[in-house]
Amino acid sequence: MTVDELAHYDYHLPKRLIAQAPLPNRADARMMVLRRADQTLEHWHVRDLPELLRPGDCLVLNDSKVIPARLVGYRESTGGRWEGLFLEAWPNGFWKILARCRGKPKPDEPIVLINRFGKEDIRLFIGTKLPEEGVWIVRPETSEDPFVLLERVGRVPLPPYIRRGEMREADRTWYQTVYASVPGSIAAPTAGLHFTPALLDRLKKAGIEICRITLHVGVGTFRPIKTTTLSEHKMHSEWGQITPETVARLVEARQKGGRIVAVGTTCVRLLETAAADGQLKPFSGYTELFIRPPYQFRAVDALLTNFHLPRTTLLVLVRTFGGDELVRRAYEEAIRLEYRFYSYGDCMLIL
């Protein structure tokens, strides 16, 4: 089996290892350390990061904020249940959503949304069906700011492996990094969920630089690879931005011997996009970069990342960065030692 075959990125995970909530103290999560130079595995905790990183290293965080994008309601004409996922708002007031319901909605059919308090709220009017699977254009009956409206009518868009996507009120805090500031993601950049204000303060005091970039996690993160080979897969696009000031800090850190440590695959994807021609540059726009073997990394020296689902582009990225055999062995070890997996689970640091 070759590294281009999707089946190469499969593994079996006992369901009991899928974390359903974060630990009371996020930084207490276990962290497996993979050292590529000598192909070794070590067991630490996220709270140990200040001892594992070096003064002068630059930790890169994705400051995208998860919006309460999951919509629940019913078709006014039939009373049938309806679910949707807000994707983006357009300047003309229309929304792009991912939706599912029984039957075939008619143009201008109203959907009544049930807000977070369990009460009927605004209506959405069904518009055009787009070529993308399950994607529609809808028109809300209000001119309210979309993000303000979603805080009232939306729910946290948890992945289905966490309580079948049903949120608790605590998820509004749990499924958000402590440094999130730019609304736009419909899934959390989960490696960042491990950080606390106290840990970030300890990292700064240890001489570790902290930089922020923005990549909004899009609907593609929910979609599995459906082709039998990676080379056939069409990668989804996501919007991101790296400012000139951040680029200058990252370049200076590297010139002084520091490492660029990406927190999460989202940071890797954006940093590598911005360094596509070999030199890290400011970037603002959409990226469709699919990192897979035999990709050569240009901007990232180390990676903190969660344990990812099988047969996903995220696992492919991590195996490409950490080394196929080493990361495969790390996953086997994590399962044997009953690490907690996925969004609310433990993580690994690849050095």
XYZ file of C-alpha atoms in Angstrom:
351
model
C 0.000 0.000 0.000
C 1.418 3.402 -0.994
C 1.263 6.754 0.843
C -1.073 8.006 -1.903
C -3.769 5.427 -1.102
C -6.481 6.589 1.300
C -6.618 3.183 2.986
C -3.049 3.816 4.194
C -4.491 6.416 6.635
C -7.015 4.157 8.316
C -6.955 2.862 11.899
C -9.392 1.426 14.438
C -10.269 3.483 17.525
C -12.377 2.150 20.423
C -15.327 4.513 20.893
C -14.586 4.873 24.597
C -11.450 6.872 23.721
C -13.395 9.667 21.975
C -13.443 12.538 24.481
C -16.913 13.957 25.126
C -15.775 16.971 27.181
C -12.471 18.707 27.923
C -10.594 18.234 31.189
C -11.438 20.719 33.983
C -8.021 22.309 33.432
C -7.313 22.313 29.695
C -3.545 22.343 30.157
C -3.674 19.022 32.061
C -4.244 17.155 28.789
C -1.658 14.500 27.982
C 0.838 15.381 25.269
C 2.894 12.801 23.428
C 6.191 14.276 22.221
C 7.519 12.920 18.918
C 11.186 13.636 18.239
C 11.855 13.182 14.545
C 15.648 13.370 14.887
C 15.895 10.129 16.874
C 12.420 8.673 16.159
C 11.448 8.574 19.846
C 8.160 9.002 21.723
C 7.836 10.631 25.152
C 4.855 11.302 27.425
C 4.283 14.757 28.884
C 1.377 17.145 29.529
C 0.431 20.381 27.780
C 1.346 22.294 30.947
C 4.969 21.205 30.320
C 5.274 23.209 27.086
C 7.428 25.993 28.612
C 10.045 23.347 29.477
C 9.890 21.641 26.082
C 10.146 24.737 23.900
C 13.213 26.992 23.784
C 13.547 30.748 24.405
C 13.295 32.421 21.009
C 10.834 29.875 19.596
C 7.685 31.415 18.142
C 4.344 29.791 18.954
C 1.769 30.509 16.219
C -1.917 30.566 17.232
C -5.022 30.655 15.028
C -7.259 33.347 16.560
C -10.357 32.465 14.510
C -13.502 32.369 16.646
C -16.113 29.631 16.322
C -19.547 31.041 15.569
C -22.730 29.285 16.833
C -23.468 28.162 13.290
C -25.776 25.171 13.835
C -29.393 26.085 13.077
C -32.443 24.099 14.205
C -36.056 24.711 13.178
C -39.003 23.369 11.238
C -40.652 23.780 7.840
C -43.615 26.089 8.334
C -45.610 24.326 5.602
C -45.247 20.766 6.948
C -43.995 21.069 10.514
C -41.109 18.749 9.593
C -37.814 19.126 11.451
C -35.079 21.112 9.701
C -31.384 21.507 10.423
C -28.825 23.792 8.846
C -25.279 25.047 9.217
C -24.498 28.721 8.569
C -21.538 29.031 6.204
C -21.316 32.737 5.332
C -23.308 35.946 4.937
C -23.236 37.974 1.735
C -23.384 41.778 1.496
C -26.850 41.593 -0.109
C -28.265 40.054 3.090
C -28.462 36.467 1.828
C -26.835 33.548 3.635
C -25.055 30.491 2.324
C -25.939 27.427 4.403
C -25.582 23.661 4.484
C -29.016 22.140 5.128
C -30.895 18.889 5.384
C -34.584 18.102 5.761
C -37.102 15.507 4.654
C -38.707 16.184 1.307
C -37.736 18.843 -1.200
C -38.031 22.474 -0.047
C -39.785 24.859 -2.441
C -38.471 28.303 -3.452
C -39.380 30.962 -0.854
C -40.577 28.294 1.573
C -40.234 29.621 5.153
C -38.190 27.837 7.817
C -38.928 28.823 11.428
C -35.784 28.798 13.585
C -35.873 27.702 17.230
C -33.472 29.822 19.262
C -31.089 28.750 22.040
C -33.850 29.313 24.615
C -36.191 26.853 22.885
C -38.533 29.519 21.481
C -39.605 30.235 17.904
C -37.560 33.064 16.435
C -36.947 34.440 12.930
C -37.771 32.772 9.638
C -35.454 31.902 6.779
C -36.774 31.781 3.210
C -35.367 29.052 0.985
C -33.655 30.245 -2.164
C -31.372 28.638 -4.737
C -29.811 25.188 -4.423
C -26.086 25.403 -5.245
C -24.043 22.694 -7.019
C -22.210 21.816 -3.795
C -23.788 18.920 -1.915
C -26.484 20.173 0.483
C -25.629 23.858 0.052
C -28.399 26.459 -0.326
C -28.878 30.203 -0.472
C -31.457 31.501 2.040
C -32.815 34.915 3.011
C -33.367 35.772 6.697
C -36.391 37.963 7.380
C -34.265 40.410 9.376
C -31.434 42.837 8.702
C -29.768 42.095 12.047
C -25.997 41.610 12.021
C -25.539 37.890 11.218
C -23.087 37.254 14.055
C -25.337 38.988 16.593
C -28.326 37.002 15.325
C -26.436 33.705 15.467
C -25.571 34.267 19.120
C -29.326 34.048 19.770
C -30.559 31.469 17.257
C -27.427 29.385 16.707
C -25.910 26.451 18.515
C -22.278 25.374 18.820
C -21.500 23.258 15.712
C -20.084 20.252 17.530
C -18.832 17.345 15.418
C -21.155 14.298 15.463
C -18.727 12.173 17.510
C -19.341 14.502 20.505
C -22.782 13.645 21.907
C -24.126 13.307 18.332
C -23.610 17.032 17.865
C -25.954 18.026 20.699
C -24.412 20.918 22.622
C -24.505 21.709 26.297
C -24.428 25.332 27.369
C -20.845 24.761 28.585
C -19.753 24.003 25.000
C -20.023 27.724 24.227
C -16.872 28.074 26.338
C -15.366 24.615 25.937
C -15.401 24.647 22.117
C -13.556 27.977 21.893
C -9.911 28.874 22.380
C -9.219 31.416 25.126
C -7.603 33.723 22.541
C -10.330 33.522 19.848
C -11.130 37.004 18.532
C -12.052 36.947 14.819
C -15.500 35.357 14.176
C -15.739 33.026 11.191
C -15.048 29.344 11.944
C -17.653 26.586 11.976
C -15.294 24.203 13.760
C -12.706 24.902 16.433
C -8.966 24.924 15.693
C -8.811 22.185 18.301
C -5.095 22.131 19.164
C -5.602 25.588 20.651
C -8.278 24.351 23.058
C -5.512 23.166 25.402
C -4.242 26.644 26.244
C -5.174 28.678 29.317
C -4.306 32.319 30.108
C -1.938 31.051 32.818
C -0.089 28.752 30.392
C 0.242 31.507 27.789
C 1.676 33.778 30.493
C 4.217 31.117 31.521
C 5.266 30.673 27.890
C 5.869 34.396 27.501
C 7.902 34.508 30.710
C 9.983 31.602 29.381
C 11.016 33.751 26.411
C 8.723 32.138 23.852
C 7.226 34.507 21.283
C 3.510 34.243 20.585
C 2.106 35.264 17.190
C -1.464 35.170 15.917
C -2.755 34.416 12.456
C -6.320 33.785 11.250
C -7.728 30.837 9.307
C -11.488 30.305 9.343
C -12.226 26.583 9.501
C -14.826 25.808 6.827
C -17.380 23.129 5.996
C -14.757 21.027 4.234
C -13.393 19.976 7.610
C -16.559 17.865 8.091
C -16.249 16.120 4.755
C -14.222 12.904 4.457
C -11.998 12.081 1.525
C -14.147 10.069 -0.894
C -11.531 9.151 -3.488
C -9.396 6.024 -3.241
C -6.178 8.016 -3.699
C -5.056 11.365 -2.294
C -4.041 12.638 -5.712
C -7.674 12.421 -6.866
C -9.054 14.427 -3.919
C -10.146 18.053 -4.476
C -9.226 20.064 -1.396
C -11.706 22.535 0.105
C -10.828 26.225 0.391
C -10.642 28.300 3.572
C -10.027 32.002 4.129
C -6.966 33.124 6.035
C -4.744 36.094 6.773
C -1.184 36.696 7.955
C -0.250 40.349 8.465
C 3.076 41.936 7.435
C 3.846 42.580 11.111
C 3.421 38.888 11.961
C 5.586 37.819 9.029
C 8.336 40.183 10.190
C 8.260 38.682 13.699
C 8.347 35.114 12.386
C 11.219 35.810 9.994
C 13.200 37.541 12.746
C 12.635 34.652 15.147
C 13.974 32.170 12.625
C 16.977 34.362 11.799
C 17.874 34.325 15.489
C 17.699 30.536 15.621
C 14.159 30.150 16.925
C 11.656 27.619 15.636
C 8.211 28.329 14.228
C 5.866 26.126 16.261
C 2.411 25.840 14.676
C -0.513 25.217 17.016
C -2.777 23.045 14.885
C -3.042 21.953 11.277
C -4.890 25.182 10.401
C -1.770 27.195 11.229
C 0.379 24.814 9.199
C -1.884 25.137 6.179
C -1.882 28.935 6.259
C 1.830 29.352 7.007
C 2.795 26.970 4.219
C 0.428 28.745 1.815
C 2.117 32.042 2.657
C 5.532 30.461 2.013
C 4.586 28.736 -1.251
C 7.467 30.283 -3.199
C 10.021 29.449 -0.504
C 9.859 32.685 1.461
C 7.241 33.559 4.089
C 5.159 36.550 2.940
C 1.993 38.343 4.084
C -1.167 36.630 2.873
C -4.869 37.389 2.720
C -7.301 35.247 0.772
C -8.390 31.661 0.211
C -6.124 28.640 0.356
C -6.741 25.243 -1.238
C -3.411 23.774 -0.186
C -3.532 20.010 0.382
C -0.427 18.897 2.257
C 0.375 15.280 1.390
C 3.496 13.231 0.555
C 6.045 14.169 -0.703
C 5.412 17.780 0.423
C 8.459 19.825 1.531
C 7.734 22.136 4.479
C 9.051 25.688 4.215
C 7.615 27.660 7.122
C 6.889 25.273 10.013
C 9.517 23.672 12.256
C 7.353 22.032 14.937
C 3.679 21.176 15.358
C 1.258 20.820 18.258
C -1.796 18.890 17.089
C -4.661 16.747 18.365
C -5.284 13.142 17.351
C -7.353 13.142 14.164
C -9.981 10.947 12.552
C -8.844 8.253 10.116
C -8.986 8.893 6.374
C -8.946 12.692 6.752
C -6.804 15.423 5.216
C -5.752 16.410 8.755
C -4.245 12.999 9.483
C -2.516 13.041 6.085
C -0.949 16.425 6.932
C 0.303 15.218 10.314
C 1.741 11.985 8.890
C 3.476 14.030 6.167
C 4.983 16.428 8.712
C 5.955 13.984 11.437
C 7.015 11.109 9.263
C 4.661 8.332 8.220
C 6.113 5.539 10.355
C 6.710 7.652 13.487
C 3.191 9.114 13.556
C 1.612 5.724 12.828
C 3.544 4.303 15.785
C 2.470 7.255 17.952
C -1.212 6.574 17.228
C -0.785 2.909 18.128
C 0.897 3.927 21.394
C -1.826 6.496 22.151
C -4.547 3.876 21.729
C -2.642 1.353 23.848
C -2.209 3.907 26.664
C -5.799 5.129 26.267
C -5.115 8.717 25.324
C -8.265 10.783 24.743
C -8.950 11.402 21.047
C -10.307 14.129 18.768
C -11.554 17.666 19.509
C -11.770 17.494 23.320
C -8.934 14.984 23.640
C -5.192 14.900 24.186
C -2.495 15.988 21.740
C 0.988 15.468 20.373
C 3.971 17.776 19.922
C 6.124 16.947 16.901
C 9.660 18.321 17.185
